[in-house]
Tab-separated table of C-alpha atoms and ligand atoms in Angstrom:
chain	number	residue	atom	x	y	z
Y	1	MET	CA	16.595	39.291	35.278
Y	2	MET	CA	13.674	37.059	36.307
Y	3	ASP	CA	11.340	37.745	39.195
Y	4	ILE	CA	13.125	36.889	42.452
Y	5	CYS	CA	12.137	35.961	46.005
Y	6	THR	CA	14.303	36.971	48.962
Y	7	ASP	CA	14.018	37.450	52.706
Y	8	VAL	CA	15.177	41.062	52.661
Y	9	LEU	CA	15.400	43.565	49.812
Y	10	ILE	CA	17.669	46.557	50.456
Y	11	VAL	CA	17.700	49.574	48.146
Y	12	GLY	CA	21.051	51.372	48.136
Y	13	THR	CA	24.722	50.513	48.627
Y	14	GLY	CA	25.777	53.414	50.845
Y	15	VAL	CA	26.669	52.972	54.503
Y	16	ALA	CA	23.045	52.362	55.578
Y	17	GLY	CA	22.283	49.793	52.870
Y	18	LEU	CA	25.490	47.802	53.305
Y	19	PHE	CA	25.564	47.908	57.103
Y	20	SER	CA	21.935	46.834	57.433
Y	21	ALA	CA	22.689	43.879	55.115
Y	22	LEU	CA	25.695	42.872	57.210
Y	23	ASN	CA	23.560	42.872	60.346
Y	24	ILE	CA	20.809	40.630	58.966
Y	25	GLU	CA	21.210	37.042	60.230
Y	26	ALA	CA	23.576	35.113	57.991
Y	27	ASP	CA	21.025	32.393	57.165
Y	28	LYS	CA	18.630	34.912	55.582
Y	29	LYS	CA	18.799	35.778	51.902
Y	30	VAL	CA	19.508	39.473	51.267
Y	31	ILE	CA	19.431	41.288	47.930
Y	32	ILE	CA	20.892	44.780	47.727
Y	33	ILE	CA	20.152	46.807	44.617
Y	34	SER	CA	22.023	49.893	43.471
Y	35	LYS	CA	20.703	52.403	40.963
Y	36	THR	CA	24.191	52.788	39.456
Y	37	LYS	CA	27.512	51.097	40.247
Y	38	ALA	CA	27.718	50.257	43.945
Y	39	ASP	CA	30.488	52.755	44.695
Y	40	GLU	CA	28.612	55.653	43.102
Y	41	CYS	CA	26.946	56.495	46.402
Y	42	ASN	CA	27.268	59.635	48.506
Y	43	THR	CA	28.857	57.658	51.353
Y	44	TYR	CA	31.900	57.248	49.095
Y	45	LEU	CA	32.264	61.043	48.896
Y	46	ALA	CA	32.151	61.764	52.646
Y	47	GLN	CA	35.355	63.459	53.689
Y	48	GLY	CA	35.328	64.747	57.273
Y	49	GLY	CA	34.750	61.645	59.377
Y	50	ILE	CA	32.374	59.994	61.818
Y	51	SER	CA	31.364	61.569	65.133
Y	52	LYS	CA	31.497	59.389	68.217
Y	53	ALA	CA	31.271	59.974	71.944
Y	54	LYS	CA	34.917	59.879	73.036
Y	55	ASN	CA	33.904	57.837	76.061
Y	56	LYS	CA	30.777	57.293	78.168
Y	57	ASP	CA	31.304	60.620	79.959
Y	58	ASP	CA	31.196	62.483	76.637
Y	59	THR	CA	27.765	61.104	75.686
Y	60	GLU	CA	25.723	63.895	77.235
Y	61	SER	CA	27.881	66.635	75.740
Y	62	PHE	CA	27.589	64.951	72.303
Y	63	VAL	CA	23.789	64.889	72.743
Y	64	GLN	CA	23.755	68.587	73.676
Y	65	ASP	CA	25.942	69.591	70.682
Y	66	THR	CA	23.637	67.641	68.332
Y	67	LEU	CA	20.519	69.277	69.790
Y	68	LYS	CA	22.026	72.756	69.678
Y	69	ALA	CA	23.134	72.397	66.031
Y	70	GLY	CA	19.656	71.006	65.217
Y	71	ARG	CA	18.047	74.071	66.815
Y	72	HIS	CA	16.317	71.744	69.287
Y	73	LYS	CA	13.996	70.484	66.551
Y	74	ASN	CA	15.525	67.003	66.997
Y	75	ARG	CA	13.797	63.942	68.489
Y	76	LYS	CA	15.733	63.778	71.724
Y	77	GLU	CA	15.300	60.038	72.249
Y	78	ALA	CA	16.807	59.396	68.793
Y	79	VAL	CA	19.752	61.680	69.584
Y	80	GLU	CA	20.350	59.790	72.825
Y	81	VAL	CA	20.352	56.484	70.952
Y	82	LEU	CA	22.796	57.908	68.389
Y	83	ALA	CA	25.244	59.139	71.009
Y	84	LYS	CA	24.965	56.072	73.297
Y	85	GLU	CA	25.425	53.554	70.477
Y	86	SER	CA	28.191	55.474	68.701
Y	87	ILE	CA	31.077	53.745	70.485
Y	88	LYS	CA	29.705	50.243	69.854
Y	89	ASN	CA	29.090	50.938	66.146
Y	90	ILE	CA	32.583	52.313	65.584
Y	91	ASP	CA	33.931	49.179	67.287
Y	92	LEU	CA	31.871	47.023	64.913
Y	93	LEU	CA	33.223	48.947	61.946
Y	94	LEU	CA	36.764	48.385	63.232
Y	95	SER	CA	36.039	44.663	63.589
Y	96	LEU	CA	35.177	44.584	59.880
Y	97	GLY	CA	38.590	46.040	59.031
Y	98	MET	CA	37.935	49.804	58.940
Y	99	LYS	CA	41.127	51.856	59.245
Y	100	PHE	CA	41.037	55.191	61.053
Y	101	ASP	CA	43.932	57.593	61.630
Y	102	TYR	CA	45.679	57.418	65.017
Y	103	LYS	CA	47.907	59.757	66.990
Y	104	ASP	CA	49.802	58.704	70.115
Y	105	GLU	CA	47.967	55.342	70.125
Y	106	GLU	CA	44.609	57.077	70.283
Y	107	PHE	CA	42.192	58.009	67.511
Y	108	ASP	CA	43.358	61.215	65.834
Y	109	TYR	CA	40.118	62.987	66.788
Y	110	THR	CA	39.352	66.004	64.634
Y	111	ARG	CA	36.802	68.771	64.990
Y	112	GLU	CA	34.088	70.352	62.872
Y	113	GLY	CA	31.513	73.107	63.336
Y	114	GLY	CA	29.160	72.813	66.315
Y	115	HIS	CA	31.208	70.229	68.246
Y	116	SER	CA	32.404	71.477	71.646
Y	117	ILE	CA	35.407	69.103	71.541
Y	118	ASN	CA	37.396	67.063	69.011
Y	119	ARG	CA	35.320	63.839	68.680
Y	120	ILE	CA	35.424	62.935	64.986
Y	121	VAL	CA	37.309	59.842	63.852
Y	122	HIS	CA	38.571	59.895	60.292
Y	123	SER	CA	40.625	58.221	57.628
Y	124	THR	CA	42.577	61.171	56.186
Y	125	ASP	CA	39.929	63.145	54.257
Y	126	GLU	CA	38.553	60.029	52.528
Y	127	THR	CA	36.595	58.510	55.403
Y	128	GLY	CA	33.526	57.695	53.307
Y	129	LYS	CA	35.556	55.887	50.654
Y	130	MET	CA	37.196	53.782	53.373
Y	131	VAL	CA	33.819	53.039	55.019
Y	132	PHE	CA	32.322	52.006	51.679
Y	133	GLU	CA	35.276	49.796	50.755
Y	134	THR	CA	35.284	48.094	54.172
Y	135	LEU	CA	31.565	47.304	54.122
Y	136	TYR	CA	31.426	46.410	50.431
Y	137	LYS	CA	34.344	43.980	50.729
Y	138	GLU	CA	32.650	42.262	53.659
Y	139	ALA	CA	29.266	42.135	51.900
Y	140	LYS	CA	30.863	40.513	48.836
Y	141	LYS	CA	32.303	37.798	51.097
Y	142	ARG	CA	28.953	36.887	52.654
Y	143	LYS	CA	27.209	33.998	50.917
Y	144	ASN	CA	23.721	35.228	51.854
Y	145	ILE	CA	24.156	38.695	50.282
Y	146	SER	CA	23.820	39.491	46.549
Y	147	ILE	CA	24.437	42.940	45.122
Y	148	ILE	CA	22.712	43.887	41.867
Y	149	GLU	CA	24.045	47.048	40.223
Y	150	ASP	CA	22.332	49.331	37.686
Y	151	CYS	CA	18.968	48.243	39.012
Y	152	ILE	CA	16.387	50.990	39.539
Y	153	LEU	CA	13.514	50.767	42.004
Y	154	VAL	CA	10.413	52.361	40.465
Y	155	ASP	CA	7.838	51.343	43.072
Y	156	ILE	CA	7.232	49.089	46.028
Y	157	LEU	CA	5.045	45.977	45.872
Y	158	LYS	CA	2.235	46.291	48.356
Y	159	GLU	CA	-0.915	44.566	49.485
Y	160	ASP	CA	-3.156	45.194	52.497
Y	161	LYS	CA	-1.093	48.276	53.425
Y	162	SER	CA	2.067	46.146	53.738
Y	163	CYS	CA	5.193	46.177	51.626
Y	164	TYR	CA	6.321	42.916	50.014
Y	165	GLY	CA	9.263	44.012	47.865
Y	166	GLY	CA	9.797	46.205	44.840
Y	167	ILE	CA	9.391	46.713	41.103
Y	168	VAL	CA	12.720	47.301	39.380
Y	169	ILE	CA	14.169	48.016	35.963
Y	170	LYS	CA	17.370	46.218	35.051
Y	171	ASN	CA	18.933	45.798	31.604
Y	172	GLY	CA	15.891	47.282	29.908
Y	173	SER	CA	13.377	44.908	31.429
Y	174	VAL	CA	11.088	44.937	34.449
Y	175	SER	CA	11.374	42.505	37.352
Y	176	LEU	CA	9.614	42.014	40.635
Y	177	ILE	CA	11.683	41.363	43.755
Y	178	HIS	CA	9.451	39.728	46.371
Y	179	SER	CA	10.639	40.081	49.965
Y	180	LYS	CA	9.448	39.610	53.520
Y	181	PHE	CA	11.027	42.947	54.472
Y	182	THR	CA	12.277	45.906	52.448
Y	183	ILE	CA	14.758	48.565	53.547
Y	184	LEU	CA	14.936	51.836	51.638
Y	185	ALA	CA	18.443	53.258	51.933
Y	186	SER	CA	18.264	55.107	48.650
Y	187	GLY	CA	19.930	58.362	49.741
Y	188	GLY	CA	19.229	62.052	49.423
Y	189	ILE	CA	18.023	64.722	47.083
Y	190	GLY	CA	21.087	66.719	45.972
Y	191	GLY	CA	20.717	65.671	42.341
Y	192	LEU	CA	17.579	67.809	42.197
Y	193	PHE	CA	19.650	70.955	42.834
Y	194	THR	CA	21.712	72.981	40.414
Y	195	ASN	CA	24.550	73.145	42.937
Y	196	SER	CA	25.128	70.282	45.338
Y	197	THR	CA	27.984	68.195	46.709
Y	198	ASN	CA	25.853	65.097	45.983
Y	199	ARG	CA	25.873	62.886	42.961
Y	200	ARG	CA	23.452	63.756	40.145
Y	201	THR	CA	21.751	60.401	40.666
Y	202	SER	CA	20.530	61.378	44.178
Y	203	THR	CA	17.106	62.421	42.989
Y	204	GLY	CA	14.928	61.698	46.013
Y	205	ASP	CA	13.493	58.482	44.518
Y	206	GLY	CA	12.698	57.050	47.955
Y	207	ILE	CA	10.891	60.228	48.965
Y	208	ALA	CA	8.773	60.183	45.808
Y	209	ILE	CA	7.918	56.482	46.152
Y	210	ALA	CA	6.947	57.026	49.793
Y	211	PHE	CA	4.819	60.064	48.922
Y	212	ARG	CA	3.024	58.234	46.121
Y	213	ASN	CA	2.237	55.320	48.472
Y	214	ASN	CA	0.974	57.497	51.340
Y	215	ILE	CA	3.892	56.599	53.579
Y	216	GLU	CA	4.469	59.234	56.220
Y	217	LEU	CA	7.111	61.876	55.434
Y	218	GLU	CA	8.322	64.706	57.604
Y	219	ASN	CA	10.366	67.909	57.663
Y	220	LEU	CA	10.804	68.229	53.895
Y	221	GLU	CA	11.932	71.810	54.429
Y	222	TYR	CA	15.017	70.780	56.445
Y	223	ILE	CA	17.633	71.020	53.714
Y	224	GLN	CA	21.261	71.633	54.610
Y	225	PHE	CA	23.702	73.810	52.683
Y	226	HIS	CA	27.370	73.044	53.331
Y	227	PRO	CA	29.298	76.291	53.856
Y	228	THR	CA	32.386	75.394	51.869
Y	229	ALA	CA	32.110	73.802	48.461
Y	230	LEU	CA	34.794	74.785	45.975
Y	231	TYR	CA	33.626	77.792	43.981
Y	232	GLU	CA	33.923	77.347	40.222
Y	233	ASP	CA	32.298	79.547	37.640
Y	234	LYS	CA	31.475	76.687	35.291
Y	235	ASP	CA	28.649	74.174	35.470
Y	236	ARG	CA	29.623	70.941	37.121
Y	237	GLU	CA	27.904	67.611	37.642
Y	238	ARG	CA	28.603	68.136	41.325
Y	239	ARG	CA	30.392	70.681	43.461
Y	240	PHE	CA	33.641	69.611	45.093
Y	241	LEU	CA	33.429	69.522	48.874
Y	242	ILE	CA	36.082	71.287	50.929
Y	243	SER	CA	35.707	69.476	54.233
Y	244	GLU	CA	34.702	71.304	57.357
Y	245	SER	CA	37.547	69.439	59.069
Y	246	LEU	CA	39.952	71.804	57.273
Y	247	ARG	CA	38.411	74.533	59.408
Y	248	GLY	CA	38.565	72.173	62.391
Y	249	GLU	CA	42.326	71.944	61.801
Y	250	GLY	CA	42.784	75.710	61.535
Y	251	ALA	CA	41.698	77.052	58.113
Y	252	LYS	CA	40.106	80.521	58.342
Y	253	LEU	CA	37.245	82.071	56.393
Y	254	LYS	CA	38.071	85.465	54.864
Y	255	ASN	CA	36.152	87.761	52.534
Y	256	ILE	CA	37.632	88.806	49.185
Y	257	ASN	CA	39.457	91.653	50.914
Y	258	GLY	CA	41.171	89.171	53.223
Y	259	GLU	CA	39.071	90.166	56.272
Y	260	ALA	CA	37.676	87.685	58.812
Y	261	PHE	CA	33.886	87.816	59.161
Y	262	THR	CA	32.683	84.749	61.083
Y	263	ASP	CA	33.641	82.145	63.643
Y	264	GLU	CA	34.250	79.229	61.293
Y	265	LEU	CA	33.336	76.535	63.825
Y	266	LEU	CA	29.732	77.523	64.410
Y	267	PRO	CA	27.041	75.080	63.210
Y	268	ARG	CA	26.708	74.787	59.435
Y	269	ASP	CA	23.499	76.731	58.923
Y	270	ILE	CA	24.941	79.770	60.707
Y	271	VAL	CA	28.275	79.694	58.856
Y	272	SER	CA	26.471	79.289	55.495
Y	273	ASN	CA	24.231	82.260	56.280
Y	274	ASN	CA	27.217	84.359	57.342
Y	275	ILE	CA	28.979	83.531	54.066
Y	276	TRP	CA	25.915	84.396	51.949
Y	277	ARG	CA	25.583	87.686	53.814
Y	278	GLU	CA	29.249	88.493	53.265
Y	279	GLN	CA	29.038	87.611	49.563
Y	280	LEU	CA	26.067	89.952	49.250
Y	281	ARG	CA	27.825	92.738	51.150
Y	282	THR	CA	31.004	92.498	49.057
Y	283	GLY	CA	29.210	91.793	45.759
Y	284	THR	CA	30.955	88.475	45.124
Y	285	ASP	CA	29.932	84.856	44.522
Y	286	PHE	CA	32.480	83.359	46.920
Y	287	VAL	CA	34.678	83.881	49.954
Y	288	TYR	CA	38.125	82.442	50.688
Y	289	LEU	CA	39.241	79.629	52.901
Y	290	ASP	CA	42.675	80.734	54.055
Y	291	ILE	CA	45.020	77.764	54.544
Y	292	SER	CA	48.241	79.768	54.338
Y	293	GLN	CA	49.211	79.220	57.966
Y	294	MET	CA	48.719	75.443	57.955
Y	295	GLY	CA	51.885	74.204	56.285
Y	296	GLU	CA	51.894	72.468	52.915
Y	297	LYS	CA	53.356	69.192	54.233
Y	298	PHE	CA	50.686	68.852	56.911
Y	299	LEU	CA	47.921	69.726	54.426
Y	300	LYS	CA	49.088	67.207	51.818
Y	301	ASN	CA	49.267	64.401	54.398
Y	302	ARG	CA	46.100	65.178	56.251
Y	303	PHE	CA	43.958	66.167	53.231
Y	304	PRO	CA	45.296	64.183	50.249
Y	305	GLY	CA	41.874	63.872	48.591
Y	306	ILE	CA	41.170	67.599	48.715
Y	307	TYR	CA	44.738	68.337	47.614
Y	308	LYS	CA	44.323	66.115	44.543
Y	309	GLY	CA	40.802	67.374	43.856
Y	310	CYS	CA	41.970	70.993	43.929
Y	311	LEU	CA	45.004	70.284	41.722
Y	312	ALA	CA	42.748	68.569	39.171
Y	313	ARG	CA	40.746	71.795	39.045
Y	314	GLY	CA	43.805	74.005	38.600
Y	315	LEU	CA	44.196	75.109	42.236
Y	316	ASN	CA	47.295	74.577	44.322
Y	317	PHE	CA	47.466	74.546	48.129
Y	318	LYS	CA	50.570	76.750	47.620
Y	319	ASP	CA	48.176	79.568	46.613
Y	320	GLY	CA	47.188	79.717	50.299
Y	321	VAL	CA	43.482	80.312	49.648
Y	322	ILE	CA	40.607	78.252	48.250
Y	323	PRO	CA	37.504	80.044	46.876
Y	324	VAL	CA	34.402	78.550	48.488
Y	325	THR	CA	30.656	79.071	48.645
Y	326	PRO	CA	27.676	77.260	50.247
Y	327	VAL	CA	25.806	74.623	48.204
Y	328	GLN	CA	23.133	72.005	48.925
Y	329	HIS	CA	24.671	69.105	50.829
Y	330	TYR	CA	22.253	67.087	52.963
Y	331	PHE	CA	18.587	66.421	53.675
Y	332	MET	CA	17.526	66.154	57.312
Y	333	GLY	CA	13.870	65.403	56.569
Y	334	GLY	CA	12.561	62.297	54.863
Y	335	ILE	CA	10.536	59.157	55.462
Y	336	LYS	CA	9.395	59.253	59.058
Y	337	VAL	CA	10.757	56.290	61.026
Y	338	ASP	CA	10.732	55.098	64.628
Y	339	LEU	CA	13.798	54.210	66.686
Y	340	ASN	CA	14.056	50.893	64.806
Y	341	SER	CA	13.881	52.647	61.415
Y	342	LYS	CA	10.394	51.317	60.730
Y	343	THR	CA	8.225	53.449	58.445
Y	344	SER	CA	4.464	53.918	58.702
Y	345	MET	CA	4.004	50.956	56.307
Y	346	ASN	CA	4.284	47.363	57.555
Y	347	GLY	CA	7.285	45.498	56.212
Y	348	LEU	CA	9.048	48.684	55.132
Y	349	TYR	CA	12.076	50.257	56.831
Y	350	ALA	CA	14.091	53.322	55.831
Y	351	CYS	CA	17.566	54.346	56.921
Y	352	GLY	CA	20.311	56.769	56.015
Y	353	GLU	CA	19.581	60.081	54.305
Y	354	VAL	CA	16.209	59.011	52.867
Y	355	SER	CA	14.862	58.537	56.398
Y	356	CYS	CA	13.947	61.002	59.086
Y	357	THR	CA	14.871	59.584	62.482
Y	358	GLY	CA	14.651	63.115	63.877
Y	359	VAL	CA	18.277	62.856	64.967
Y	360	HIS	CA	19.429	65.925	63.060
Y	361	GLY	CA	16.607	68.318	63.844
Y	362	ALA	CA	16.630	71.306	61.498
Y	363	ASN	CA	20.394	71.269	60.916
Y	364	ARG	CA	22.683	68.254	61.059
Y	365	LEU	CA	25.735	68.404	63.282
Y	366	ALA	CA	28.860	67.784	61.202
Y	367	SER	CA	29.904	64.144	60.735
Y	368	ASN	CA	26.698	62.747	62.217
Y	369	SER	CA	25.477	61.333	58.891
Y	370	LEU	CA	27.698	58.251	58.585
Y	371	LEU	CA	27.058	57.596	62.269
Y	372	GLU	CA	23.288	57.786	61.801
Y	373	GLY	CA	23.641	55.405	58.839
Y	374	LEU	CA	25.483	52.879	61.018
Y	375	VAL	CA	23.390	53.114	64.185
Y	376	PHE	CA	19.928	53.124	62.659
Y	377	SER	CA	20.570	50.614	59.866
Y	378	ARG	CA	21.825	48.153	62.474
Y	379	ARG	CA	18.684	48.802	64.515
Y	380	ALA	CA	16.553	48.085	61.427
Y	381	ALA	CA	18.378	44.782	60.906
Y	382	ILE	CA	18.016	43.755	64.562
Y	383	ASP	CA	14.278	44.495	64.460
Y	384	ILE	CA	13.873	42.520	61.217
Y	385	ASN	CA	15.871	39.598	62.677
Y	386	SER	CA	13.442	39.443	65.597
Y	387	LYS	CA	10.421	39.108	63.275
Y	388	ILE	CA	11.613	37.373	60.142
Y	389	ASP	CA	11.091	33.737	61.159
Y	390	ASP	CA	7.431	34.410	61.940
Y	391	LYS	CA	6.724	36.152	58.660
Y	392	GLN	CA	5.551	34.424	55.478
Y	393	LEU	CA	6.701	35.673	52.113
Y	394	LYS	CA	3.759	36.890	50.091
Y	395	VAL	CA	4.132	36.941	46.334
Y	396	VAL	CA	2.177	39.971	45.141
Y	397	LYS	CA	1.104	39.483	41.523
Y	398	LYS	CA	1.607	42.477	39.285
Y	399	ASP	CA	1.545	42.736	35.506
Y	400	ILE	CA	3.725	45.622	34.512
Y	401	THR	CA	5.216	46.518	31.148
Y	402	LEU	CA	8.562	48.228	30.641
Y	403	GLU	CA	6.703	51.227	29.280
Y	404	LYS	CA	4.670	51.546	32.473
Y	405	ALA	CA	7.773	51.077	34.661
Y	406	LEU	CA	9.611	53.807	32.755
Y	407	GLN	CA	6.588	56.025	33.209
Y	408	LEU	CA	6.721	55.407	36.995
Y	409	LYS	CA	10.416	56.347	37.003
Y	410	LYS	CA	9.635	59.610	35.239
Y	411	GLU	CA	6.756	60.354	37.575
Y	412	ASN	CA	8.981	59.753	40.619
Y	413	LEU	CA	11.370	62.436	39.412
Y	414	SER	CA	8.616	64.980	38.794
Y	415	CYS	CA	6.999	64.101	42.123
Y	416	ALA	CA	10.291	64.698	44.008
Y	417	LEU	CA	10.811	68.025	42.205
Y	418	GLU	CA	7.243	69.021	42.989
Y	419	GLN	CA	7.614	68.269	46.711
Y	420	PHE	CA	10.769	70.327	47.060
Y	421	LYS	CA	9.478	73.193	44.918
Y	422	LYS	CA	6.674	73.512	47.427
Y	423	VAL	CA	8.962	73.754	50.442
Y	424	LEU	CA	11.649	75.896	48.844
Y	425	GLY	CA	9.287	78.674	47.805
Y	426	GLU	CA	11.279	81.592	46.468
Y	427	LYS	CA	14.480	79.522	46.380
Y	428	GLU	CA	12.800	77.324	43.759
Y	429	HIS	CA	15.306	78.417	41.108
Y	430	GLU	CA	17.929	76.331	42.860
Y	431	LEU	CA	16.133	73.185	41.771
Y	432	ILE	CA	16.878	71.656	38.434
Y	433	ASN	CA	13.789	71.410	36.328
Y	434	ASN	CA	13.119	68.145	34.576
Y	435	ARG	CA	16.732	67.035	34.378
X	501	LIG	C1	32.652	67.609	55.640
X	501	LIG	O1	33.642	66.909	55.623
X	501	LIG	O2	32.675	68.827	55.789
X	501	LIG	C2	31.305	66.965	55.437
X	501	LIG	C3	31.023	66.044	56.531
X	501	LIG	C4	29.554	66.005	56.808
X	501	LIG	O3	28.745	66.236	55.906
X	501	LIG	O4	29.202	65.802	57.966
């Protein structure tokens, strides 16, 4: 790959990367890079659904649920934007061909922990896969968008405290991608943890690059553990998620003696803590999710992905219980951004899990992540559209060998580990060292 010039460089092919690209004006050249294959993003794995205000009257209640789950550590103005723009963004997704499940000619709204009503739209239990496929298909159709897979960002290109693109490794050689604007949508940090629902490749690259370039970060300690990942006693690349929407549809949490011990629809941090406490009290490494009352036919139709995933791991819904335990799932902190997803560095935006809009506070409300990805990546694109014609592309000269680029890649990984070791303190053992 030679050095390239583009209007916008986007890092990441999850919901935030693809949707920001689709919202950039069609006469602007956009390059999206993906560290692995495009579909190997965490968006693809999202099961539960996407929260949306059911109608205008539900907006305030949606805001309150998000603030309460976030322990009121959220940025309220960002939460208001999220809730107000949710309906419009779901409509845009539908206009691109997204298919949700319906019941009686209405969305089949489901529920998850912390929501006071059913307000989550979904596509069986494979909502993220459907979102990815919808956006990816559209992006491939657009003449102004190119997607480069297996292309790793190792640093940004900067001059005079502004970002002008990135340094990447592709096919064993280094290239510079020069851009007027850059959007980091490089995802979360789960790959740094021994047990996570995330892909191994989510190693906080964006966080490390931001830290090393003095770009403002915030709330690195806000790390979410999902209450119900499938418990398995062997090492796995990633833990299999058992969607919270199963609880929303009636599954019950029981300890190993079959006793109830928590309200399963409380916010995630509380349910995870209650499970850990119960595991400690009963001397076990898991609890059960009891699905015995839900009916096999309903379960197979409503949760085909989880059904197949469990079968592949030797578990049948017929057994009536699924062993589960909390594992790392999501990162609420990240690169500090404003309401238009702009970072503290000129020319650089961040959206999706790598960013901190402040929407989630200390604990994300279930199914708000895909929504945040949609709302705030579109805002980034709109802001860029308003400035792009007045901005000149600056080609920052940089001589960099493959050896040096590989060194940067290695340093990013140790920098990310270092940052999270600091905030995790005694829980440090949960981080993978030097993987
Ligand atoms: C789930 O389906 O439980 C996960 C959805 C989310 O992370 O919000």
